[in-house]
Amino acid sequence: MNRTTRLLTLALTATLALTACGGGSGDAGSGAGQTTAKPAGTWASADPALAEELKAAGFTGPLKGATDLTIGMPWAVDEGGKPAGLDIDLGEALGDVLGTEIDLQNTSFDSLIPGLAAGRYDVTISAMLDNKKRQEQVDFVDFIIDSSGFVVTADSDIDDLTLETSCGRTIGVVRGSAEEMYLSEQSTKCEQAGKPAVKLQVFQQLQQAMLAVTSGRIEALCGDSLQNAYLEAKPDSKIKQVGEAINEAPVGMALPKGSKLVPVLQKALQKLVDDGAYLKILEKYGVADGALTKITVNDARS
């Protein structure tokens, strides 16, 4: 029996196999394609008890999920019609443990929570910071620790940058991100202190924001630290990280508030941690520094 995780990309639906060697080094892509399905159990074996618990919670068919393939590596990208990244592999590993399919629909990051609220998705598997504000609308099953930080061009004379020193600077963020919230709040604080507001530039996709940095249209980009480190380490990198980490916090899978799927996914992820598959996935993408030993729910610090 073959199992696939199906991804609905933009306006075109395609069945895509997510294999253990499916990740790549690309950072962006578009389009959709079809590949041959691989045998179930790429990352882990099915757990019969968890599969039964999933059914008891009312989920008898494929789980309806969502991700954003424009976030970029190490999280998720579309490489010529083939999804790749940590979010994709982690979703496949969960499907392995639960013995089910996970249908992931590609959508914009700022549409993820509204999609959960509208009942279009059971879960989002996309690098989303768990914070108190978002918890008003969704529950989180946390799976990694991350933070936010600034990047500038490698030859920039900016050697240090913090929220407090961002007043008057032109800073880019991705729409719907925690960084957009941080910089919007900081801009208000700047004005209240009699300083110039942050010149906030909001982009729909990370690739657009990164291009704005490297082309000199904005002074800096504020994004997630694990991704910043991943991109800075690339051989052809044109950026550098500056300043201290901002608001270290868990990143999680988001689910509708009160969903019965929450404890099931928490147990499934914990099994992946205990069996070693979880760490293998994080090591594959160079983000093991953010690994958890205990999977938490709604563990936001602020």
XYZ file of C-alpha atoms in Angstrom:
302
model
C 0.000 0.000 0.000
C 1.388 3.404 -0.944
C 0.705 6.594 0.997
C 1.177 10.085 -0.333
C 0.861 13.503 1.134
C -1.022 15.537 -1.430
C -0.310 19.175 -2.061
C -2.767 21.489 -3.822
C -0.519 24.149 -5.307
C -2.134 27.482 -6.140
C -4.803 26.842 -8.802
C -3.507 23.449 -9.852
C -3.990 20.206 -7.927
C -1.265 17.596 -8.024
C -0.437 14.482 -6.021
C 3.117 14.704 -4.784
C 5.198 12.103 -3.008
C 7.109 13.445 -0.040
C 10.137 11.220 0.360
C 12.907 11.172 2.918
C 15.360 12.418 0.304
C 12.891 14.923 -1.110
C 14.523 17.996 0.451
C 16.808 20.187 -1.596
C 18.832 23.354 -1.438
C 16.496 25.596 -3.418
C 14.856 28.582 -1.784
C 11.966 29.315 -4.109
C 9.941 27.875 -6.930
C 6.554 27.720 -8.562
C 4.310 25.369 -10.449
C 3.086 21.858 -9.726
C 3.984 18.394 -10.891
C 3.437 14.749 -10.179
C 5.864 12.144 -8.907
C 5.544 8.472 -8.118
C 4.260 7.680 -4.634
C 6.721 6.096 -2.205
C 5.999 3.346 0.317
C 4.486 4.384 3.623
C 6.765 4.604 6.626
C 9.519 6.791 5.164
C 10.280 8.279 8.575
C 8.457 6.078 11.066
C 6.169 3.095 11.490
C 2.465 3.488 12.126
C 1.358 3.430 15.755
C -1.935 1.457 15.921
C -2.940 3.023 19.239
C -2.507 6.557 17.900
C -4.323 5.636 14.699
C -7.283 4.497 16.799
C -7.092 7.642 18.909
C -7.226 9.692 15.718
C -10.407 7.914 14.644
C -11.927 8.308 18.106
C -11.315 12.053 17.811
C -13.494 12.050 14.691
C -10.826 12.054 11.979
C -11.447 9.045 9.759
C -10.124 10.331 6.453
C -7.082 12.271 5.299
C -6.215 15.265 7.455
C -6.815 18.612 5.764
C -3.694 20.696 6.132
C -2.128 23.890 4.854
C 1.365 25.236 4.370
C 3.049 28.148 2.620
C 5.603 27.070 0.034
C 6.901 30.624 -0.382
C 8.360 30.709 3.146
C 11.580 29.203 1.829
C 14.158 26.840 3.229
C 14.629 25.347 5.720
C 10.846 25.362 6.188
C 9.087 24.824 2.868
C 9.577 25.477 -0.838
C 8.168 24.325 -4.149
C 11.078 22.956 -6.174
C 9.725 22.687 -9.682
C 6.471 21.090 -8.560
C 7.974 19.095 -5.708
C 7.483 20.373 -2.155
C 10.519 20.178 0.111
C 11.606 21.350 3.528
C 11.331 20.648 7.234
C 7.591 21.354 7.380
C 6.981 18.895 4.556
C 9.105 16.121 6.063
C 7.579 16.636 9.489
C 4.104 16.396 7.991
C 5.029 13.166 6.276
C 6.477 11.736 9.486
C 3.240 12.527 11.316
C 1.300 10.751 8.594
C 3.584 7.747 9.013
C 2.875 7.530 12.753
C -0.859 8.122 12.416
C -1.236 5.805 9.428
C -3.110 8.384 7.383
C -2.718 10.859 4.542
C -2.142 14.551 5.139
C -3.510 16.756 2.361
C -1.493 19.973 2.390
C -2.875 22.956 0.503
C -0.441 25.664 -0.477
C -1.678 29.090 0.606
C -0.292 32.453 1.674
C 0.955 32.719 5.238
C -1.606 35.354 6.217
C -4.412 33.025 5.042
C -3.456 30.136 7.338
C -5.319 31.167 10.499
C -8.404 32.429 8.607
C -8.460 29.070 6.807
C -8.497 27.228 10.127
C -11.294 29.470 11.410
C -13.336 28.807 8.275
C -12.956 25.039 8.655
C -10.942 24.588 5.468
C -8.022 23.012 7.334
C -7.544 20.713 10.321
C -3.961 21.837 10.878
C -1.336 24.149 9.439
C 2.177 22.774 9.122
C 4.035 25.984 8.475
C 6.649 27.798 10.534
C 4.314 29.848 12.747
C 5.437 31.439 15.995
C 3.298 30.467 18.970
C 2.263 33.656 20.774
C -0.530 34.739 23.112
C -2.235 36.889 20.493
C -2.519 34.013 18.035
C -3.704 31.719 20.825
C -6.876 33.807 20.985
C -7.806 32.168 17.673
C -5.898 28.871 17.494
C -4.149 26.203 19.550
C -0.522 25.273 18.925
C 1.335 21.989 19.065
C 4.879 23.325 19.392
C 7.726 21.541 17.629
C 10.823 23.763 17.668
C 12.308 26.834 19.381
C 13.068 29.878 17.235
C 13.411 33.638 17.530
C 13.419 36.692 15.292
C 16.356 38.705 14.039
C 17.621 41.177 11.470
C 19.604 40.580 8.287
C 21.300 43.163 6.081
C 23.475 42.937 2.986
C 26.857 41.345 3.611
C 28.644 44.626 2.801
C 26.312 46.809 4.867
C 27.857 49.186 7.395
C 25.064 48.256 9.814
C 26.775 46.010 12.365
C 24.118 46.074 15.062
C 20.354 46.506 14.935
C 17.681 46.050 17.568
C 13.996 46.864 17.838
C 14.935 49.942 19.863
C 17.385 51.208 17.221
C 15.073 50.524 14.271
C 13.336 53.910 14.576
C 13.535 55.763 11.259
C 15.005 52.794 9.379
C 13.405 51.069 6.406
C 12.714 47.507 7.538
C 11.052 44.681 5.612
C 8.809 41.955 7.024
C 6.543 39.247 5.628
C 2.812 39.907 5.857
C 1.139 38.133 8.765
C 4.437 37.279 10.477
C 5.308 37.827 14.129
C 7.992 40.212 12.908
C 5.323 42.433 11.337
C 3.651 42.652 14.746
C 6.950 43.383 16.544
C 7.949 46.188 14.170
C 4.457 47.716 14.082
C 4.434 47.892 17.874
C 7.977 49.264 17.915
C 7.079 51.955 15.380
C 4.373 53.226 17.734
C 6.877 53.246 20.608
C 9.328 55.217 18.461
C 6.747 57.919 17.795
C 5.677 58.027 21.436
C 9.320 58.667 22.329
C 9.521 61.526 19.839
C 11.578 59.535 17.351
C 10.789 58.825 13.683
C 8.547 55.838 13.014
C 9.912 52.636 11.536
C 9.507 52.765 7.762
C 7.895 49.349 7.598
C 7.737 47.603 4.231
C 5.398 44.590 4.216
C 5.926 41.883 1.592
C 3.677 38.992 0.626
C 6.593 36.572 0.253
C 10.027 36.176 1.816
C 11.693 36.098 -1.600
C 10.330 39.570 -2.333
C 11.615 40.889 0.984
C 15.031 39.284 0.525
C 15.354 40.791 -2.960
C 14.497 44.190 -1.512
C 17.359 43.803 0.983
C 19.981 42.630 -1.479
C 18.997 45.287 -4.033
C 19.239 48.049 -1.444
C 15.557 49.054 -1.493
C 15.295 48.415 2.249
C 17.973 48.620 4.922
C 17.174 45.365 6.696
C 14.796 42.433 6.879
C 13.393 41.132 10.148
C 12.666 37.413 9.940
C 13.001 34.175 11.859
C 16.475 33.451 13.189
C 16.733 29.796 12.153
C 15.939 30.747 8.579
C 18.283 33.741 8.700
C 21.121 31.456 9.819
C 20.287 28.912 7.114
C 20.342 31.555 4.374
C 23.479 33.276 5.703
C 25.359 29.954 5.609
C 24.660 29.345 1.908
C 27.819 29.570 -0.241
C 26.278 32.278 -2.439
C 24.807 34.261 0.460
C 24.653 38.040 0.124
C 23.374 38.706 3.643
C 24.592 38.747 7.233
C 22.810 38.620 10.575
C 23.108 41.612 12.882
C 21.947 42.267 16.424
C 20.663 39.983 19.141
C 17.860 37.443 18.881
C 14.383 38.858 19.498
C 11.775 37.040 21.592
C 12.916 33.416 21.619
C 9.744 31.326 21.511
C 8.270 28.041 20.288
C 7.112 27.532 16.717
C 4.166 25.239 16.254
C 1.506 23.642 14.140
C -1.715 25.637 14.458
C -5.145 24.032 14.863
C -8.671 25.374 15.427
C -9.260 26.380 19.033
C -10.295 23.349 21.079
C -9.646 20.832 18.298
C -9.661 17.197 19.420
C -6.722 16.700 17.080
C -4.386 18.662 19.386
C -3.587 15.862 21.897
C -3.296 13.320 19.088
C -0.706 15.376 17.211
C 1.130 16.120 20.448
C 1.471 12.395 21.168
C 2.443 11.621 17.565
C 5.166 14.273 17.590
C 6.410 13.064 20.967
C 6.718 9.568 19.522
C 8.829 10.974 16.686
C 11.017 12.692 19.300
C 11.385 9.530 21.377
C 12.121 7.340 18.346
C 14.748 9.713 16.920
C 13.020 10.551 13.631
C 12.299 14.119 14.768
C 15.962 14.917 15.401
C 16.984 13.370 12.076
C 14.614 15.739 10.284
C 15.942 18.784 12.146
C 19.548 17.735 11.521
C 18.786 17.326 7.821
C 18.011 21.049 7.653
C 20.649 22.261 10.107
C 18.207 23.468 12.764
C 18.829 20.925 15.529
C 19.788 23.770 17.887
C 16.074 24.483 18.201
C 15.094 20.907 19.056
C 12.626 20.106 21.826
C 12.796 17.019 24.019
C 9.192 17.433 25.151
C 6.436 18.434 22.738
C 4.336 21.186 24.273
C 0.941 22.775 23.621
C 0.396 26.553 23.689
C 3.767 27.189 25.331
C 4.086 30.813 24.176
C 6.218 33.083 26.341
C 4.419 36.291 25.355
